[in-house]
Tab-separated table of C-alpha atoms in Angstrom:
chain	number	residue	atom	x	y	z
T	1	UNK	CA	-108.022	13.075	-36.462
T	2	UNK	CA	-106.378	13.503	-40.386
T	3	UNK	CA	-109.618	12.099	-42.966
T	4	UNK	CA	-109.779	14.979	-44.472
T	5	UNK	CA	-106.434	16.008	-45.005
T	6	UNK	CA	-104.481	16.701	-48.367
T	7	UNK	CA	-100.942	17.262	-49.038
T	8	UNK	CA	-101.081	20.533	-49.399
T	9	UNK	CA	-101.430	20.770	-45.753
T	10	UNK	CA	-97.976	19.183	-45.297
T	11	UNK	CA	-94.765	21.103	-45.797
T	12	UNK	CA	-91.599	18.423	-46.543
T	13	UNK	CA	-88.891	18.448	-44.290
T	14	UNK	CA	-87.149	15.655	-45.988
T	15	UNK	CA	-86.768	11.971	-45.949
T	16	UNK	CA	-86.468	9.907	-43.346
T	17	UNK	CA	-86.151	6.355	-45.069
T	18	UNK	CA	-87.776	3.986	-46.890
T	19	UNK	CA	-88.931	0.126	-46.856
T	20	UNK	CA	-92.218	-1.953	-46.638
T	21	UNK	CA	-93.322	-0.408	-50.086
T	22	UNK	CA	-93.489	3.253	-48.698
T	23	UNK	CA	-90.982	5.888	-48.953
T	24	UNK	CA	-90.580	8.303	-44.972
T	25	UNK	CA	-90.458	11.504	-44.960
T	26	UNK	CA	-90.602	14.567	-42.263
T	27	UNK	CA	-93.126	16.555	-42.279
T	28	UNK	CA	-95.180	19.674	-41.399
T	29	UNK	CA	-98.418	20.094	-40.338
T	30	UNK	CA	-99.309	22.980	-41.131
T	31	UNK	CA	-102.871	23.271	-39.458
T	32	UNK	CA	-101.503	22.433	-36.422
T	33	UNK	CA	-97.435	23.165	-36.084
T	34	UNK	CA	-96.905	19.658	-35.689
T	35	UNK	CA	-93.711	17.599	-37.330
T	36	UNK	CA	-94.530	14.092	-38.437
T	37	UNK	CA	-93.023	11.183	-39.810
T	38	UNK	CA	-95.221	10.810	-42.730
T	39	UNK	CA	-95.197	7.234	-44.913
T	40	UNK	CA	-96.231	7.236	-48.552
T	41	UNK	CA	-97.885	4.174	-49.706
T	42	UNK	CA	-98.654	3.578	-53.450
T	43	UNK	CA	-101.011	0.443	-54.019
T	44	UNK	CA	-102.408	-0.386	-57.534
T	45	UNK	CA	-105.562	-1.587	-56.002
T	46	UNK	CA	-109.755	-0.605	-56.341
T	47	UNK	CA	-111.241	1.620	-54.900
T	48	UNK	CA	-112.896	-0.702	-52.496
T	49	UNK	CA	-109.775	-2.786	-51.344
T	50	UNK	CA	-108.205	1.121	-50.399
T	51	UNK	CA	-111.290	2.208	-48.346
T	52	UNK	CA	-110.668	-1.039	-46.670
T	53	UNK	CA	-107.560	-0.354	-45.894
T	54	UNK	CA	-108.031	2.781	-43.843
T	55	UNK	CA	-110.634	1.419	-42.338
T	56	UNK	CA	-108.603	-1.386	-40.519
T	57	UNK	CA	-105.493	1.381	-40.199
T	58	UNK	CA	-107.761	3.416	-38.028
T	59	UNK	CA	-107.445	0.884	-35.385
T	60	UNK	CA	-104.241	2.539	-34.639
T	61	UNK	CA	-105.767	5.690	-32.850
T	62	UNK	CA	-106.717	3.199	-30.008
T	63	UNK	CA	-102.854	1.988	-29.641
T	64	UNK	CA	-101.216	4.250	-26.830
T	65	UNK	CA	-98.364	2.724	-25.335
T	66	UNK	CA	-94.947	4.239	-24.558
T	67	UNK	CA	-93.341	1.145	-26.614
T	68	UNK	CA	-95.117	1.720	-30.050
T	69	UNK	CA	-94.770	4.825	-32.247
T	70	UNK	CA	-98.009	6.984	-31.870
T	71	UNK	CA	-100.271	7.236	-34.972
T	72	UNK	CA	-102.274	10.837	-35.920
T	73	UNK	CA	-103.706	9.720	-38.573
T	74	UNK	CA	-104.259	8.569	-42.207
T	75	UNK	CA	-105.536	9.615	-45.129
T	76	UNK	CA	-105.701	9.147	-49.425
T	77	UNK	CA	-104.395	11.430	-52.008
T	78	UNK	CA	-103.893	11.115	-55.517
T	79	UNK	CA	-104.214	7.496	-55.071
T	80	UNK	CA	-101.525	6.966	-52.608
T	81	UNK	CA	-102.000	6.228	-48.618
T	82	UNK	CA	-100.873	8.300	-45.992
T	83	UNK	CA	-99.793	7.384	-42.827
T	84	UNK	CA	-99.131	10.149	-40.513
T	85	UNK	CA	-97.209	8.782	-37.200
T	86	UNK	CA	-95.107	10.614	-34.277
T	87	UNK	CA	-91.533	11.643	-35.437
T	88	UNK	CA	-88.560	9.287	-34.040
T	89	UNK	CA	-85.773	11.448	-34.047
T	90	UNK	CA	-83.082	8.963	-33.728
T	91	UNK	CA	-84.767	6.937	-36.480
T	92	UNK	CA	-84.738	3.123	-36.616
T	93	UNK	CA	-82.324	0.695	-35.259
T	94	UNK	CA	-81.107	-0.143	-39.101
T	95	UNK	CA	-79.298	3.482	-39.155
T	96	UNK	CA	-78.179	3.063	-35.542
T	97	UNK	CA	-76.289	0.179	-36.406
T	98	UNK	CA	-74.853	1.045	-39.156
T	99	UNK	CA	-73.499	4.576	-37.620
T	100	UNK	CA	-72.370	2.119	-34.327
T	101	UNK	CA	-71.058	-0.739	-36.261
T	102	UNK	CA	-72.178	-2.367	-33.271
T	103	UNK	CA	-74.624	-2.149	-30.431
T	104	UNK	CA	-73.392	-2.606	-26.742
T	105	UNK	CA	-74.951	-5.056	-24.702
T	106	UNK	CA	-76.361	-3.297	-22.237
T	107	UNK	CA	-78.015	-0.877	-24.955
T	108	UNK	CA	-79.609	-3.754	-26.202
T	109	UNK	CA	-81.046	-5.230	-22.769
T	110	UNK	CA	-83.201	-2.102	-22.467
T	111	UNK	CA	-84.303	-2.264	-26.194
T	112	UNK	CA	-85.439	-5.991	-25.925
T	113	UNK	CA	-87.452	-5.125	-23.002
T	114	UNK	CA	-88.929	-2.384	-24.568
T	115	UNK	CA	-90.469	-4.916	-27.842
T	116	UNK	CA	-91.279	-7.460	-25.075
T	117	UNK	CA	-93.565	-4.907	-23.370
T	118	UNK	CA	-94.363	-3.243	-27.217
T	119	UNK	CA	-95.482	-6.915	-27.988
T	120	UNK	CA	-97.128	-7.578	-24.919
T	121	UNK	CA	-99.576	-4.552	-25.446
T	122	UNK	CA	-100.630	-4.702	-28.859
T	123	UNK	CA	-101.233	-9.061	-28.508
T	124	UNK	CA	-103.267	-7.895	-24.993
T	125	UNK	CA	-104.819	-4.998	-25.458
T	126	UNK	CA	-105.820	-4.823	-29.209
T	127	UNK	CA	-105.118	-9.051	-29.927
T	128	UNK	CA	-102.627	-7.879	-33.016
T	129	UNK	CA	-99.297	-9.597	-33.862
T	130	UNK	CA	-96.216	-7.313	-35.552
T	131	UNK	CA	-95.315	-9.988	-37.844
T	132	UNK	CA	-92.695	-7.721	-38.867
T	133	UNK	CA	-89.812	-7.225	-35.938
T	134	UNK	CA	-86.837	-6.090	-37.541
T	135	UNK	CA	-83.792	-3.176	-36.259
T	136	UNK	CA	-85.432	-1.244	-38.979
T	137	UNK	CA	-89.185	-1.303	-37.195
T	138	UNK	CA	-87.607	-0.340	-34.061
T	139	UNK	CA	-87.267	3.164	-33.209
T	140	UNK	CA	-85.683	5.545	-31.028
T	141	UNK	CA	-85.428	9.304	-29.931
T	142	UNK	CA	-83.058	11.712	-28.276
T	143	UNK	CA	-85.434	11.448	-25.224
T	144	UNK	CA	-84.240	7.356	-24.601
T	145	UNK	CA	-87.484	5.839	-26.023
T	146	UNK	CA	-88.242	2.768	-28.274
T	147	UNK	CA	-91.181	1.923	-29.777
T	148	UNK	CA	-92.194	-0.467	-32.558
T	149	UNK	CA	-93.961	0.581	-35.890
T	150	UNK	CA	-94.725	-1.126	-39.110
T	151	UNK	CA	-97.054	-3.976	-37.016
T	152	UNK	CA	-100.083	-5.870	-38.822
T	153	UNK	CA	-102.529	-3.830	-37.761
T	154	UNK	CA	-104.373	-3.767	-41.284
T	155	UNK	CA	-104.144	-7.687	-42.883
T	156	UNK	CA	-105.783	-6.201	-46.618
T	157	UNK	CA	-102.645	-3.810	-46.568
T	158	UNK	CA	-100.447	-7.216	-46.207
T	159	UNK	CA	-101.879	-9.037	-48.903
T	160	UNK	CA	-101.687	-5.916	-51.201
T	161	UNK	CA	-98.082	-5.347	-50.290
T	162	UNK	CA	-97.045	-9.206	-50.262
T	163	UNK	CA	-94.675	-8.968	-52.921
T	164	UNK	CA	-92.810	-5.960	-51.305
T	165	UNK	CA	-91.619	-8.143	-48.150
T	166	UNK	CA	-88.651	-9.953	-49.605
T	167	UNK	CA	-86.445	-7.849	-46.708
T	168	UNK	CA	-89.453	-9.378	-44.192
T	169	UNK	CA	-88.350	-12.685	-45.029
T	170	UNK	CA	-85.037	-12.975	-44.346
T	171	UNK	CA	-86.519	-12.429	-40.227
T	172	UNK	CA	-89.320	-14.969	-40.446
T	173	UNK	CA	-89.587	-17.923	-38.369
T	174	UNK	CA	-88.960	-21.422	-39.963
T	175	UNK	CA	-92.745	-22.417	-39.313
T	176	UNK	CA	-94.045	-18.986	-41.203
T	177	UNK	CA	-91.279	-19.847	-44.073
T	178	UNK	CA	-93.503	-23.179	-44.644
T	179	UNK	CA	-96.602	-21.630	-44.638
T	180	UNK	CA	-98.044	-22.315	-41.062
T	181	UNK	CA	-100.167	-19.880	-39.052
T	182	UNK	CA	-98.464	-16.777	-37.827
T	183	UNK	CA	-98.459	-16.428	-33.564
T	184	UNK	CA	-96.719	-14.628	-31.324
T	185	UNK	CA	-93.647	-16.769	-31.371
T	186	UNK	CA	-93.276	-15.948	-34.808
T	187	UNK	CA	-92.466	-12.576	-33.981
T	188	UNK	CA	-90.214	-13.574	-31.509
T	189	UNK	CA	-87.982	-15.185	-33.358
T	190	UNK	CA	-87.492	-12.360	-35.486
T	191	UNK	CA	-86.522	-10.737	-32.255
T	192	UNK	CA	-83.666	-13.145	-31.731
T	193	UNK	CA	-82.238	-12.524	-35.014
T	194	UNK	CA	-82.318	-9.131	-34.810
T	195	UNK	CA	-80.886	-9.105	-31.731
T	196	UNK	CA	-78.089	-11.069	-33.088
T	197	UNK	CA	-77.712	-8.913	-35.952
T	198	UNK	CA	-76.948	-6.115	-33.775
T	199	UNK	CA	-74.691	-7.564	-31.298
T	200	UNK	CA	-71.900	-8.523	-33.611
T	201	UNK	CA	-73.056	-5.888	-36.898
T	202	UNK	CA	-74.219	-8.143	-39.525
T	203	UNK	CA	-77.363	-9.997	-40.298
T	204	UNK	CA	-76.539	-13.631	-38.281
T	205	UNK	CA	-77.134	-16.260	-41.016
T	206	UNK	CA	-75.350	-18.013	-42.416
T	207	UNK	CA	-73.674	-18.221	-38.666
T	208	UNK	CA	-70.176	-17.137	-38.618
T	209	UNK	CA	-67.131	-19.268	-38.307
T	210	UNK	CA	-64.765	-19.089	-35.403
T	211	UNK	CA	-62.098	-17.001	-37.963
T	212	UNK	CA	-64.755	-14.491	-38.473
T	213	UNK	CA	-65.617	-14.167	-35.020
T	214	UNK	CA	-62.166	-13.516	-34.249
T	215	UNK	CA	-61.969	-10.590	-37.308
T	216	UNK	CA	-65.204	-9.368	-35.683
T	217	UNK	CA	-64.241	-9.471	-31.626
T	218	UNK	CA	-60.147	-9.850	-31.403
T	219	UNK	CA	-59.480	-6.026	-32.364
T	220	UNK	CA	-58.758	-5.134	-28.480
T	221	UNK	CA	-59.363	-8.589	-26.986
T	222	UNK	CA	-62.067	-7.294	-25.263
T	223	UNK	CA	-64.823	-6.840	-28.161
T	224	UNK	CA	-64.408	-3.232	-28.282
T	225	UNK	CA	-64.522	-1.567	-31.423
T	226	UNK	CA	-61.532	1.222	-32.939
T	227	UNK	CA	-62.729	2.606	-36.002
T	228	UNK	CA	-60.916	0.565	-37.879
T	229	UNK	CA	-62.690	-2.501	-36.330
T	230	UNK	CA	-65.955	-0.932	-37.694
T	231	UNK	CA	-68.023	-3.739	-40.148
T	232	UNK	CA	-66.972	-1.067	-43.058
T	233	UNK	CA	-63.549	-2.022	-43.046
T	234	UNK	CA	-63.290	-5.453	-41.476
T	235	UNK	CA	-61.176	-8.113	-43.516
T	236	UNK	CA	-63.608	-10.000	-46.134
T	237	UNK	CA	-63.740	-13.123	-43.980
T	238	UNK	CA	-65.389	-11.499	-41.069
T	239	UNK	CA	-69.123	-11.338	-42.723
T	240	UNK	CA	-70.726	-14.385	-44.552
T	241	UNK	CA	-70.883	-14.430	-47.842
T	242	UNK	CA	-73.954	-13.274	-49.585
T	243	UNK	CA	-77.248	-15.507	-50.301
T	244	UNK	CA	-79.503	-15.551	-52.667
T	245	UNK	CA	-82.956	-15.173	-51.311
T	246	UNK	CA	-83.921	-18.793	-52.041
T	247	UNK	CA	-80.909	-19.919	-50.572
T	248	UNK	CA	-81.117	-17.947	-47.396
T	249	UNK	CA	-84.883	-19.100	-46.967
T	250	UNK	CA	-83.960	-22.594	-47.567
T	251	UNK	CA	-80.964	-22.172	-44.397
T	252	UNK	CA	-83.382	-20.808	-42.302
T	253	UNK	CA	-85.928	-23.508	-42.717
T	254	UNK	CA	-83.260	-26.440	-43.024
T	255	UNK	CA	-80.219	-25.376	-40.904
T	256	UNK	CA	-79.781	-24.642	-37.365
T	257	UNK	CA	-80.480	-21.031	-35.663
T	258	UNK	CA	-77.769	-18.832	-34.939
T	259	UNK	CA	-76.200	-17.978	-31.731
T	260	UNK	CA	-74.358	-15.440	-30.063
T	261	UNK	CA	-71.081	-16.104	-29.867
T	262	UNK	CA	-70.066	-17.266	-26.189
T	263	UNK	CA	-66.930	-16.899	-24.506
T	264	UNK	CA	-66.125	-13.385	-26.411
T	265	UNK	CA	-68.218	-10.359	-24.860
T	266	UNK	CA	-71.582	-11.473	-24.076
T	267	UNK	CA	-73.053	-12.828	-21.002
T	268	UNK	CA	-74.197	-15.796	-20.691
T	269	UNK	CA	-77.540	-14.581	-20.128
T	270	UNK	CA	-77.731	-12.894	-23.310
T	271	UNK	CA	-76.948	-15.730	-25.372
T	272	UNK	CA	-79.279	-17.637	-23.178
T	273	UNK	CA	-81.918	-15.237	-23.629
T	274	UNK	CA	-81.184	-14.879	-27.766
T	275	UNK	CA	-81.024	-18.789	-28.171
T	276	UNK	CA	-84.227	-19.052	-26.509
T	277	UNK	CA	-85.982	-16.874	-29.087
T	278	UNK	CA	-84.370	-18.580	-31.729
T	279	UNK	CA	-85.858	-22.757	-30.939
T	280	UNK	CA	-86.822	-23.974	-34.547
T	281	UNK	CA	-89.672	-25.661	-33.340
T	282	UNK	CA	-92.101	-22.679	-31.975
T	283	UNK	CA	-92.964	-25.283	-29.210
T	284	UNK	CA	-89.890	-25.314	-27.606
T	285	UNK	CA	-89.759	-21.299	-28.081
T	286	UNK	CA	-90.129	-19.060	-25.200
T	287	UNK	CA	-93.101	-16.821	-25.108
T	288	UNK	CA	-93.322	-13.237	-23.954
T	289	UNK	CA	-94.083	-13.727	-20.871
T	290	UNK	CA	-91.622	-16.172	-20.120
T	291	UNK	CA	-89.226	-13.706	-21.680
T	292	UNK	CA	-89.862	-10.830	-19.723
T	293	UNK	CA	-88.706	-12.946	-16.615
T	294	UNK	CA	-85.495	-13.906	-18.161
T	295	UNK	CA	-82.074	-13.138	-16.484
T	296	UNK	CA	-81.555	-10.920	-19.363
T	297	UNK	CA	-84.224	-8.473	-18.829
T	298	UNK	CA	-84.330	-9.177	-15.270
T	299	UNK	CA	-80.740	-7.445	-14.742
T	300	UNK	CA	-81.499	-4.682	-17.481
T	301	UNK	CA	-80.712	-1.653	-15.694
T	302	UNK	CA	-80.155	0.840	-17.899
T	303	UNK	CA	-81.623	3.612	-17.307
T	304	UNK	CA	-83.375	6.022	-19.993
T	305	UNK	CA	-81.099	9.032	-19.456
T	306	UNK	CA	-78.084	6.662	-19.988
T	307	UNK	CA	-79.951	5.191	-23.170
T	308	UNK	CA	-80.541	8.845	-24.469
T	309	UNK	CA	-77.214	9.992	-23.722
T	310	UNK	CA	-75.802	6.791	-25.579
T	311	UNK	CA	-78.530	7.285	-28.725
T	312	UNK	CA	-77.532	10.786	-28.386
T	313	UNK	CA	-73.684	10.478	-28.512
T	314	UNK	CA	-74.115	7.788	-31.439
T	315	UNK	CA	-76.529	9.284	-34.025
T	316	UNK	CA	-75.124	12.867	-33.023
T	317	UNK	CA	-78.521	14.238	-31.509
T	318	UNK	CA	-79.007	16.910	-28.887
T	319	UNK	CA	-80.621	14.869	-25.273
T	320	UNK	CA	-83.648	16.639	-25.679
T	321	UNK	CA	-84.500	17.166	-21.525
T	322	UNK	CA	-87.992	18.191	-22.024
T	323	UNK	CA	-91.257	16.577	-21.151
T	324	UNK	CA	-92.860	17.192	-24.327
T	325	UNK	CA	-90.460	16.069	-26.640
T	326	UNK	CA	-93.447	14.394	-29.380
T	327	UNK	CA	-96.794	16.143	-29.521
T	328	UNK	CA	-99.322	13.198	-28.071
T	329	UNK	CA	-101.556	12.534	-30.945
T	330	UNK	CA	-104.935	13.029	-29.252
T	331	UNK	CA	-103.256	17.077	-29.259
T	332	UNK	CA	-105.111	17.050	-32.961
T	333	UNK	CA	-108.359	16.173	-32.492
T	334	UNK	CA	-108.740	19.336	-29.376
């Protein structure tokens, strides 16, 4: 537990990223010697609200799953909430996507399976809905592990940070944008949208035109990607025009959902899986258990070693063959 921790207990090693109102640093906890990812969240709230947020976040101590990022503890210092988590050395999938250009279907099959199992765990064991599924909240490491982070365990924190979730809204399901109650089916929409983004190499709304699809996948006739085909160097027609946030949200609510282009490089099983995630009406959307039985998931046979090998090659990391690459958070209490 880090309830009585102070910032002076940590040595900062570098910045890992920023988002959702907070900056994440790689730190070393000097008393234990453990490396951690520490997220700093600055909130202008009353002390009573801060205490409530801290109390709600402690539920994370009870979350123990291979598909959920490990939690070391939370403490308050200088008006900032410090959330200390397991460091996933390959980072988030949005960073992997930037490096890779596109993420292969086989890799996304293993990612999908892990996300589904993580969402099932949160729902079954803790009655938690993630509320913010997107590539930047799916973390990976050099051991080939895939874990969810930044899920909605604290309602008070979500309310206090509402204005910082502009990026999150672009992954929200239509029913959420219209003010309906959040359910796990909304997380499934977000998963589907994230999968298309990672598969084609760009945010998929509005739907790509045939000309744009050709610009992306026509490089070698098989959808393979040379350096000159990577998104940063693609023809301007390869991506959708920038949209203002109000245009984007209106499009999500009123237009047809995006789809993976069929007949290019993606299997029908993958295309069907994504379409089951992105049904406009949540009543028509597949639930977690239906998705887990889909051919795309059943046929996903990439091993953890193969996934780790791809991640390490992509992110220029050395494959970690140890059995204890990351310290188990409970060890801090021993």
